[in-house]
Tab-separated table of C-alpha atoms in Angstrom:
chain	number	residue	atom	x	y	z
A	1	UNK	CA	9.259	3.056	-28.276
A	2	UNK	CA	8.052	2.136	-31.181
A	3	UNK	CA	6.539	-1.275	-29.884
A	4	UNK	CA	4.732	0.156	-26.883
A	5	UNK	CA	3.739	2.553	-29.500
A	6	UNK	CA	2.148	-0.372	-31.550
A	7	UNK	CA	0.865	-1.939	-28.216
A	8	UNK	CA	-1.228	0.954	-26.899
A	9	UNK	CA	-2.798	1.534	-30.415
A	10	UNK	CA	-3.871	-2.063	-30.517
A	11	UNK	CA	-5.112	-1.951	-26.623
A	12	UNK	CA	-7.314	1.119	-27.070
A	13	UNK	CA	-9.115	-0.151	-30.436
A	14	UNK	CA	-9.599	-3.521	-29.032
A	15	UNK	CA	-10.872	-1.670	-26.201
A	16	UNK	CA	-12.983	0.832	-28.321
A	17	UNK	CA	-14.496	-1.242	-30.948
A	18	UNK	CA	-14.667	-5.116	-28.955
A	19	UNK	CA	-15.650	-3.872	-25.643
A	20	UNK	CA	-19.012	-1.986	-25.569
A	21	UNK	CA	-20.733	-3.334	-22.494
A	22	UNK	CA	-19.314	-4.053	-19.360
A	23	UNK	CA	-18.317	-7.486	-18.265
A	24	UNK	CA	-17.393	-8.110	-14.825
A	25	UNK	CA	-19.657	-7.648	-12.116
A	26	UNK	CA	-19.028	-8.823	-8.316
A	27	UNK	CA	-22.017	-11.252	-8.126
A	28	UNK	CA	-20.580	-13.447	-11.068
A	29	UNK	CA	-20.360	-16.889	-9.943
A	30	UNK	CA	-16.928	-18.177	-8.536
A	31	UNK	CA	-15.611	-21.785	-7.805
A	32	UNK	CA	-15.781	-22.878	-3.945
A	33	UNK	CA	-12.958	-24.115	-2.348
A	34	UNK	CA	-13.362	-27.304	-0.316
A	35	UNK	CA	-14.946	-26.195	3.303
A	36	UNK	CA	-11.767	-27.319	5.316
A	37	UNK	CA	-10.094	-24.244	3.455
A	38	UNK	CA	-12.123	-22.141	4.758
A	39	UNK	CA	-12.160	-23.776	8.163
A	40	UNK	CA	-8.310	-23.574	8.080
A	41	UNK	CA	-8.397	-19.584	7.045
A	42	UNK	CA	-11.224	-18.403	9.698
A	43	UNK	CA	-9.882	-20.496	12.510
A	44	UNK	CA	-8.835	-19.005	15.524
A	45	UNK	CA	-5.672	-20.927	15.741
A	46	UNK	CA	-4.332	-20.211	12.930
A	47	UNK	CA	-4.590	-16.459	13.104
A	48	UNK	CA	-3.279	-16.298	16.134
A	49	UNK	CA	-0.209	-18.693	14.907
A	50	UNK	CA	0.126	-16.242	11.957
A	51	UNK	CA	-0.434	-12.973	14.265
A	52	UNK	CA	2.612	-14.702	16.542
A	53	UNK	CA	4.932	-15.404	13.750
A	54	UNK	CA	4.585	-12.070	12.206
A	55	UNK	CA	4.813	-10.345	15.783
A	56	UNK	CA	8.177	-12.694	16.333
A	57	UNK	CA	9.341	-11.626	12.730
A	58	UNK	CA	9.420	-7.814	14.018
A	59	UNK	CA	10.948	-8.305	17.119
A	60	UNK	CA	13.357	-10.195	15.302
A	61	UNK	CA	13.967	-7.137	12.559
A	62	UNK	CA	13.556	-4.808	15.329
A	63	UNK	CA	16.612	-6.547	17.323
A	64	UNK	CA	18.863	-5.872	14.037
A	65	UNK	CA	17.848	-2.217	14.057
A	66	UNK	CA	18.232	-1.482	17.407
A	67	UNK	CA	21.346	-3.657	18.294
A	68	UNK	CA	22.788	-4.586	14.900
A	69	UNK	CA	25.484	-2.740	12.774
A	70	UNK	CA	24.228	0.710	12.167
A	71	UNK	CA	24.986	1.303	8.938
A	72	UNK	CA	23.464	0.597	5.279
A	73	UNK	CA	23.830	-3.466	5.773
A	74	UNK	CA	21.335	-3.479	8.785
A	75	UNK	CA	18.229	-6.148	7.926
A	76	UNK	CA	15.800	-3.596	9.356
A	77	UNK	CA	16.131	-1.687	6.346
A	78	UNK	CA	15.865	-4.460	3.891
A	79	UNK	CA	12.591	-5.519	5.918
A	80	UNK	CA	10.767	-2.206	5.942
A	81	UNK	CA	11.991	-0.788	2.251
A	82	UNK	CA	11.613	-4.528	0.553
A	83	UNK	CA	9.644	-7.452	2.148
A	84	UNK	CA	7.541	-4.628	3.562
A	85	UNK	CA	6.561	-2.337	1.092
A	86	UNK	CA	7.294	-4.453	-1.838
A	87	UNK	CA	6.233	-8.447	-0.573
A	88	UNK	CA	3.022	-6.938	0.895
A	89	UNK	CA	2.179	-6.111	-2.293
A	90	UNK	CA	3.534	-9.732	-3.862
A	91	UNK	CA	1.404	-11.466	-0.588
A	92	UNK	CA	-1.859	-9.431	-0.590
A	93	UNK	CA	-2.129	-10.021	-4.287
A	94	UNK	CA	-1.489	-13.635	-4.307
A	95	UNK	CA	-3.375	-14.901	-1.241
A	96	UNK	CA	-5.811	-11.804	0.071
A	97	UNK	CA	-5.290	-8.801	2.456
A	98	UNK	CA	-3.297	-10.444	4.879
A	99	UNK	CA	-2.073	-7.431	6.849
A	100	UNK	CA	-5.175	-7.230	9.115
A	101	UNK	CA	-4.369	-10.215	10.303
A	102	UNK	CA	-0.321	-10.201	10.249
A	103	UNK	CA	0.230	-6.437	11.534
A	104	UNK	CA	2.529	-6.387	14.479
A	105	UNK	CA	0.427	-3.162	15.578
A	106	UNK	CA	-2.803	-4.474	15.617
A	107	UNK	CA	-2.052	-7.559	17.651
A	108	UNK	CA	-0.098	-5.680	20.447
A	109	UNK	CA	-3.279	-3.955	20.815
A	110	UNK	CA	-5.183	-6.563	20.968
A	111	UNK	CA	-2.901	-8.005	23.294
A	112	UNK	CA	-2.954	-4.874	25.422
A	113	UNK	CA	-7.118	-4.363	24.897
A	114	UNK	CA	-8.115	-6.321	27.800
A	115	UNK	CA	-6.405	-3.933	30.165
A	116	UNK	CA	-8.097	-1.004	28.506
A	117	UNK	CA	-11.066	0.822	28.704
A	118	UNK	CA	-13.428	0.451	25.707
A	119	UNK	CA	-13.252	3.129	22.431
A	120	UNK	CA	-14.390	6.567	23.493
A	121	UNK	CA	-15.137	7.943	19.947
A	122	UNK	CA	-16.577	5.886	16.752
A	123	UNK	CA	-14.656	6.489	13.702
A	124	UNK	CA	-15.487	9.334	11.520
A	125	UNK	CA	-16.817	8.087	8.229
A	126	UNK	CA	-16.148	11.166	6.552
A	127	UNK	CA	-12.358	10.446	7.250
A	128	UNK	CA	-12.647	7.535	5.323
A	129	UNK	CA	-9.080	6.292	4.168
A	130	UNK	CA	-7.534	10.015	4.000
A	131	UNK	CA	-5.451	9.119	7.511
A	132	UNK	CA	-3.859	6.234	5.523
A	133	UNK	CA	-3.064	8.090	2.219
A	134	UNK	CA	-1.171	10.362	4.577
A	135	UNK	CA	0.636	7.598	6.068
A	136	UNK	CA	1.840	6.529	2.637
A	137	UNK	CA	2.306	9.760	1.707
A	138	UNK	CA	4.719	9.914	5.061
A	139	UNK	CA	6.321	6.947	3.605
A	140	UNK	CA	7.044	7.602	0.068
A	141	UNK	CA	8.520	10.709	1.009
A	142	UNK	CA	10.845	8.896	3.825
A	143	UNK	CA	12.305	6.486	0.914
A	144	UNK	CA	12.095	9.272	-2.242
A	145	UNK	CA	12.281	12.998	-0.599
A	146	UNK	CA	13.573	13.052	2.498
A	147	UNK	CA	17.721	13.904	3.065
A	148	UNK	CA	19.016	10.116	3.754
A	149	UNK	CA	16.664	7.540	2.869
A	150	UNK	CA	19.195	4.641	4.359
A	151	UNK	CA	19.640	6.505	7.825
A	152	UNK	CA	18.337	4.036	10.561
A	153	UNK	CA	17.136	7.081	12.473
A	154	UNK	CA	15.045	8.094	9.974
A	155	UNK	CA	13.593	4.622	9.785
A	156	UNK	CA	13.084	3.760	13.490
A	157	UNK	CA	11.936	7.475	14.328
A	158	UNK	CA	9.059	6.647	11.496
A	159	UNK	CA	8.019	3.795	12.480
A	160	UNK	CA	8.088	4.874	15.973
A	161	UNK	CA	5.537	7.606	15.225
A	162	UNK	CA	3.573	4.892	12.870
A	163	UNK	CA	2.888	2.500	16.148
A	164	UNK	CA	1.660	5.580	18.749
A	165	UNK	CA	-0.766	7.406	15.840
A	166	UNK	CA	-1.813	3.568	15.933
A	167	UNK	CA	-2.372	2.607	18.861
A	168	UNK	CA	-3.289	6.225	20.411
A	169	UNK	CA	-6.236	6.124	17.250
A	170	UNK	CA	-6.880	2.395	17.935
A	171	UNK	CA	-7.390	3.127	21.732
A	172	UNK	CA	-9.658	6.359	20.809
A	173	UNK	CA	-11.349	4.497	18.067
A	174	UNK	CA	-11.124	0.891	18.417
A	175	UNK	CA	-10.086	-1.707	15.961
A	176	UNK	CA	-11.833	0.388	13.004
A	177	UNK	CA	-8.741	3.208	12.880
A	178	UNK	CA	-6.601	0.059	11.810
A	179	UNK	CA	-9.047	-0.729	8.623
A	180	UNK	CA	-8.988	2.906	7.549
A	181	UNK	CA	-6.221	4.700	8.962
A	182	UNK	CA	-3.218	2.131	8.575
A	183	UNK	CA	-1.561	2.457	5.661
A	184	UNK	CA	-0.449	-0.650	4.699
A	185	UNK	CA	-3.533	-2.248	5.873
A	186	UNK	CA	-5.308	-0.016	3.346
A	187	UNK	CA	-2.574	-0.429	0.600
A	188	UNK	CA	-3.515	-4.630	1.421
A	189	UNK	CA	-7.032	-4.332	1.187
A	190	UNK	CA	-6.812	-2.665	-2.134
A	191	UNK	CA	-4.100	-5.029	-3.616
A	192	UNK	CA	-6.243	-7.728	-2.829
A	193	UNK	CA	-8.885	-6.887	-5.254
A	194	UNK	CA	-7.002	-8.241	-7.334
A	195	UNK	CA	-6.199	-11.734	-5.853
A	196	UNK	CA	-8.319	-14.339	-7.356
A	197	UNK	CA	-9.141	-15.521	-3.801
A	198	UNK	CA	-12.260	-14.355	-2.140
A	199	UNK	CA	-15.001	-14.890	-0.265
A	200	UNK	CA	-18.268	-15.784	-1.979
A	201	UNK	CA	-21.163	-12.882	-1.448
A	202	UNK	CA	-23.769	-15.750	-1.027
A	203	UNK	CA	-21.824	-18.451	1.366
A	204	UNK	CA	-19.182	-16.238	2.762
A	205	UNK	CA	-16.725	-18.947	1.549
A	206	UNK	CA	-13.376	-18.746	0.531
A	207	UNK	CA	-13.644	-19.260	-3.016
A	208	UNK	CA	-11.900	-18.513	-6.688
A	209	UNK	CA	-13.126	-16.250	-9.124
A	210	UNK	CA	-12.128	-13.825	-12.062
A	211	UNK	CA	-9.859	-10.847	-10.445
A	212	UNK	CA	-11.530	-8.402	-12.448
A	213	UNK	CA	-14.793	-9.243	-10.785
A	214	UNK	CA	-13.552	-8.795	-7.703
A	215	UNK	CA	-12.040	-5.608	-8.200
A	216	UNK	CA	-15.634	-3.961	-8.024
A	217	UNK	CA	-15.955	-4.674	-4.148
A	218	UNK	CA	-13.438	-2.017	-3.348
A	219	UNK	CA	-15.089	0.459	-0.395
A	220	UNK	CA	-16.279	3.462	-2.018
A	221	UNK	CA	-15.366	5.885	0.950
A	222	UNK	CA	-13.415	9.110	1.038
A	223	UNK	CA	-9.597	9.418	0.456
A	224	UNK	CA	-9.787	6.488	-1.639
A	225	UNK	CA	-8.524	8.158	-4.766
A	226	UNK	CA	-6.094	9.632	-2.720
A	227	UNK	CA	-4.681	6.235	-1.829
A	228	UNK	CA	-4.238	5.132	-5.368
A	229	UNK	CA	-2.522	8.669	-6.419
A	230	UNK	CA	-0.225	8.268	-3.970
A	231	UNK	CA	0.828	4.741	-4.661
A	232	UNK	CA	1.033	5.425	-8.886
A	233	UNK	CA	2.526	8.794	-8.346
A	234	UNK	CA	5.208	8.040	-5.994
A	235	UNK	CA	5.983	5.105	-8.355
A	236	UNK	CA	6.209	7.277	-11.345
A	237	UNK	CA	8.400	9.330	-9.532
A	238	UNK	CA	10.599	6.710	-8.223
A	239	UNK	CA	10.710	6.240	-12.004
A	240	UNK	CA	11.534	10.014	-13.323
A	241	UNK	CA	13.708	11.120	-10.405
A	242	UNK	CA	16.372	8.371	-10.958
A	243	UNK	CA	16.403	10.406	-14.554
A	244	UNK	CA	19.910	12.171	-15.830
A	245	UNK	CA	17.114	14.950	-16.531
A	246	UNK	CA	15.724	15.465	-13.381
A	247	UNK	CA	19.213	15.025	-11.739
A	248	UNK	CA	20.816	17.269	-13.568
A	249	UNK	CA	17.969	20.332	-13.079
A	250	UNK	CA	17.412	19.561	-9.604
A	251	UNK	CA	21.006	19.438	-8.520
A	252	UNK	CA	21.545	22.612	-10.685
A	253	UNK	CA	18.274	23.915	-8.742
A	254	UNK	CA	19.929	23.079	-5.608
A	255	UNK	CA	23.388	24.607	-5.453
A	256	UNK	CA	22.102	27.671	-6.863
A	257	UNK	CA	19.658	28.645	-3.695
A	258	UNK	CA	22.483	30.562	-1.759
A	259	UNK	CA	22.216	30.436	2.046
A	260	UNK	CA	20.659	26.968	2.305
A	261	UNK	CA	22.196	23.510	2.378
A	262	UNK	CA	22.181	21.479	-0.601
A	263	UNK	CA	20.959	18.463	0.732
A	264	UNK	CA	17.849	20.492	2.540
A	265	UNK	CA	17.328	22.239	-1.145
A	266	UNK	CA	17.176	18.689	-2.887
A	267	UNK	CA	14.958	17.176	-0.381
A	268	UNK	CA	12.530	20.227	-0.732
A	269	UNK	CA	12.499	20.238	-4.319
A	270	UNK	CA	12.068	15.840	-4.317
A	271	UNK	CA	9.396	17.011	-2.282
A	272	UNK	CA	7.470	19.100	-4.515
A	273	UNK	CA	7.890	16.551	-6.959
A	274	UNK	CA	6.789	13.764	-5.162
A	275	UNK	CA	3.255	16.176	-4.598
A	276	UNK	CA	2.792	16.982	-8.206
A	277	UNK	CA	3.043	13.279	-9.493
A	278	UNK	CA	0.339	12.012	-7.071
A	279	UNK	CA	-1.418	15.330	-7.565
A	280	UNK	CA	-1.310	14.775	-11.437
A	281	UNK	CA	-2.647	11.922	-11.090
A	282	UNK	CA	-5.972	11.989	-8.867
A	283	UNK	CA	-6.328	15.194	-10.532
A	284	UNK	CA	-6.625	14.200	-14.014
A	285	UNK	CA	-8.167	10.826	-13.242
A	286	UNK	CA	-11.019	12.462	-11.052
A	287	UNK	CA	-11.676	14.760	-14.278
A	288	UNK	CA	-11.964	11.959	-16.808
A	289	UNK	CA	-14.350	10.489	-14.296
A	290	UNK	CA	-16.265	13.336	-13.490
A	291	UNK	CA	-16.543	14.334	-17.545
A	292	UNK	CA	-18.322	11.402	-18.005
A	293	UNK	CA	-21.923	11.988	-19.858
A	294	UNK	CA	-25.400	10.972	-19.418
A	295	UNK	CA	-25.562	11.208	-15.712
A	296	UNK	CA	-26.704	14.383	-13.532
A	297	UNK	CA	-24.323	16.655	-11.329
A	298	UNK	CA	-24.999	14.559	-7.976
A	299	UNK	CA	-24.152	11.168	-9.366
A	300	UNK	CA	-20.881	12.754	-11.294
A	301	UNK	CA	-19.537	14.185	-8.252
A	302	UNK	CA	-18.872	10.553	-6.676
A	303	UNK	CA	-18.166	9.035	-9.631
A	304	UNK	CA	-13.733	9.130	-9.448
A	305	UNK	CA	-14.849	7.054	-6.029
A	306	UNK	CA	-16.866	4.437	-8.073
A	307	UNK	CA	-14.580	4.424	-10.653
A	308	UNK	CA	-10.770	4.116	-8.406
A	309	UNK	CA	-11.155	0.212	-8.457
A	310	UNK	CA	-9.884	0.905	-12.295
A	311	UNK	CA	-6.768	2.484	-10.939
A	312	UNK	CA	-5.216	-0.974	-8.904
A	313	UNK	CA	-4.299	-3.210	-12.248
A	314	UNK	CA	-2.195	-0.253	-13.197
A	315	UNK	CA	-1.149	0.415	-9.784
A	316	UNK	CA	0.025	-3.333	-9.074
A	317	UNK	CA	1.362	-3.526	-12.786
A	318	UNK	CA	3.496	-0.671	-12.205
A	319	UNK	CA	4.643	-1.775	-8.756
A	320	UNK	CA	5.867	-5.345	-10.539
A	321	UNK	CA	7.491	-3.697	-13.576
A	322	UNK	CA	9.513	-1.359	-11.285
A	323	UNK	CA	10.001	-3.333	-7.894
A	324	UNK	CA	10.285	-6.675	-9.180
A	325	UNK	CA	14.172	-7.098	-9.517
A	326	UNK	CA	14.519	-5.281	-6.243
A	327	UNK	CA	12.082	-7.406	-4.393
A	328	UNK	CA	14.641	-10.501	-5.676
A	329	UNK	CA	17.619	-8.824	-5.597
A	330	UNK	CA	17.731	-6.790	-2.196
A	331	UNK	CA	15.119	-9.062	-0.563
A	332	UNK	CA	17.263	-12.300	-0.501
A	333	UNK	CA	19.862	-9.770	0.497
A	334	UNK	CA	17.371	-8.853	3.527
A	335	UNK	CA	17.433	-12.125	4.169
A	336	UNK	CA	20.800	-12.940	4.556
A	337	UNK	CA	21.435	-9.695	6.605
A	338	UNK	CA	18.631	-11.395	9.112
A	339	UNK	CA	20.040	-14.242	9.631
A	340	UNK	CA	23.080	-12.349	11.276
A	341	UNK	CA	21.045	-9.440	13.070
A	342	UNK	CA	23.793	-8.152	15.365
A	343	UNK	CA	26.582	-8.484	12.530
A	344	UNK	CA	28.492	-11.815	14.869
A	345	UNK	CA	29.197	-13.314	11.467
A	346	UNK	CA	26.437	-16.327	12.423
């Protein structure tokens, strides 16, 4: 305690006193990669060969959860709760927002698009990304609140739902409801600010440049603040509700509402918690934004939007300091269970 005392003193003066102007900006100059890199990443082959292997990957998780042992050891659980949730995070940071291109979802519509009539609706830009901060709102609460977590009903009647609001949006909307209403496309995009690949403003070329420079080019759009509450809250929850505080007065809580299961009593009170963590947070942090001076009430009022790009270093760093021995742990373990989907001993 003491030493993280020590270290956020030291942060916020070196901050305060060595830091007056800012110092990353998205047009900084970045270091091209060769053009055959770029070649390789925009060719049509090799999306396709990643879309396939990805789509092959969740037939092959899927088999284990429909067919496989149907208990805690099933791989489908270790693929959406770890390599999912956790290595998207590990892959979008280290090589961009590969989702859009690797989401099951999005290829079996595109599969399926040349039997269907074209979008009848544009995508409301007022939505902006509040469809996918519900999603990962829906999904925090299926691994944190809900009554069993490890229940592979709960599981495949999620992502059930997930691929229909999908692909009933995508077919109403077109390709756009997959860059603003899937969650874990959004969650990608965002964690890629943060890789030090990108694409230069000037050539469009895959290139490598400062992180922080890149983390300006996040979309400004609605429910973006949202996004990030959700993914720092539900981690500092993760955090305090594994607490012998919180256990003891929610259990306590819970046995003493009379005439209603315990188990419906904790997941209603994990519930609320869940809420006021991610409400805490884009709460206070649109209020520090908002309370900054020198600009008028119109240019205030969008400024926790201009300003969320601050949010994903903590967000990511947060994600790595709690996840990171689980992603090791458990996801070798997810490994190993897929490499016997059906339980034969293989």
């Amino acid at each position: 305690v003491i030493g993280a005392a020590w270290a956020l003193t030291f942060t916020f003066a070196l901050v305060a006193f060595a830091w007056k102007r800012p110092r990353f900006d998205p047009d900084n100059p970045t270091r091209p990669l060769p053009n055959a890199v770029t070649a390789f990443v925009d060719s049509p082959i090799t999306r396709g060969i990643a879309a396939a292997l990805a789509l092959a990957f969740t037939g092959w998780a899927l088999l284990a959860g429909l067919s496989g042992p149907q208990d805690q050891g099933n791989a489908l659980l270790g693929v959406f709760y770890v390599l999912l949730w956790v290595g998207l995070v590990a892959l979008s940071l280290l090589i961009g927002p590969v989702w859009r291109v690797i989401s099951p979802v999005r290829t079996v519509y595109v599969l399926l698009q040349r039997f269907t009539p074209d979008p009848r609706y544009s995508y409301p830009e007022s939505w902006g990304y509040r469809p996918a901060a519900v999603g990962l709102l829906a999904f925090v609460w299926l691994e944190l609140a809900s009554p069993n977590p490890a229940a592979l009903s709960w599981v495949k009647a999620w992502l059930l739902v997930y691929t229909v609001v999908l692909l009933v949006g995508a077919w109403l909307c077109g390709q756009r409801w997959f860059d603003r209403a899937d969650p874990f496309a959004v969650y990608s995009m965002a964690v890629s600010r943060l890789s030090p690949f990108r694409r230069d403003s000037q050539t469009k070329k895959i290139a490598i440049g400062n992180p922080f420079d890149h983390l300006l080019s996040l979309p400004v759009r609605p429910g973006v603040v949202a996004v990030l509450a959700v993914l720092l809250g539900s981690t500092a929850f993760d955090s305090f509700s594994s607490s012998t505080t919180w256990r003891n007065a929610a259990d306590g809580l819970a046995r003493g509402i009379h005439g209603v299961p315990v188990s419906v009593s904790l997941c209603a009170l994990r519930t609320a918690g869940l809420l006021f963590f991610a409400a805490v947070v884009a709460t206070t942090f649109s209020l520090a934004a908002r309370a900054t001076g020198g600009v008028d009430r119109e240019k205030r009022r969008t400024l926790p939007g201009e300003l969320a790009h601050s949010l994903i270093p903590i967000v990511v760093g947060y994600i790595f300091a709690h996840y990171l021995s689980y992603l090791v742990e458990r996801g070798q373990q997810a490994l190993f269970a897929l490499a016997d989907p059906l339980g034969r001993h293989w």
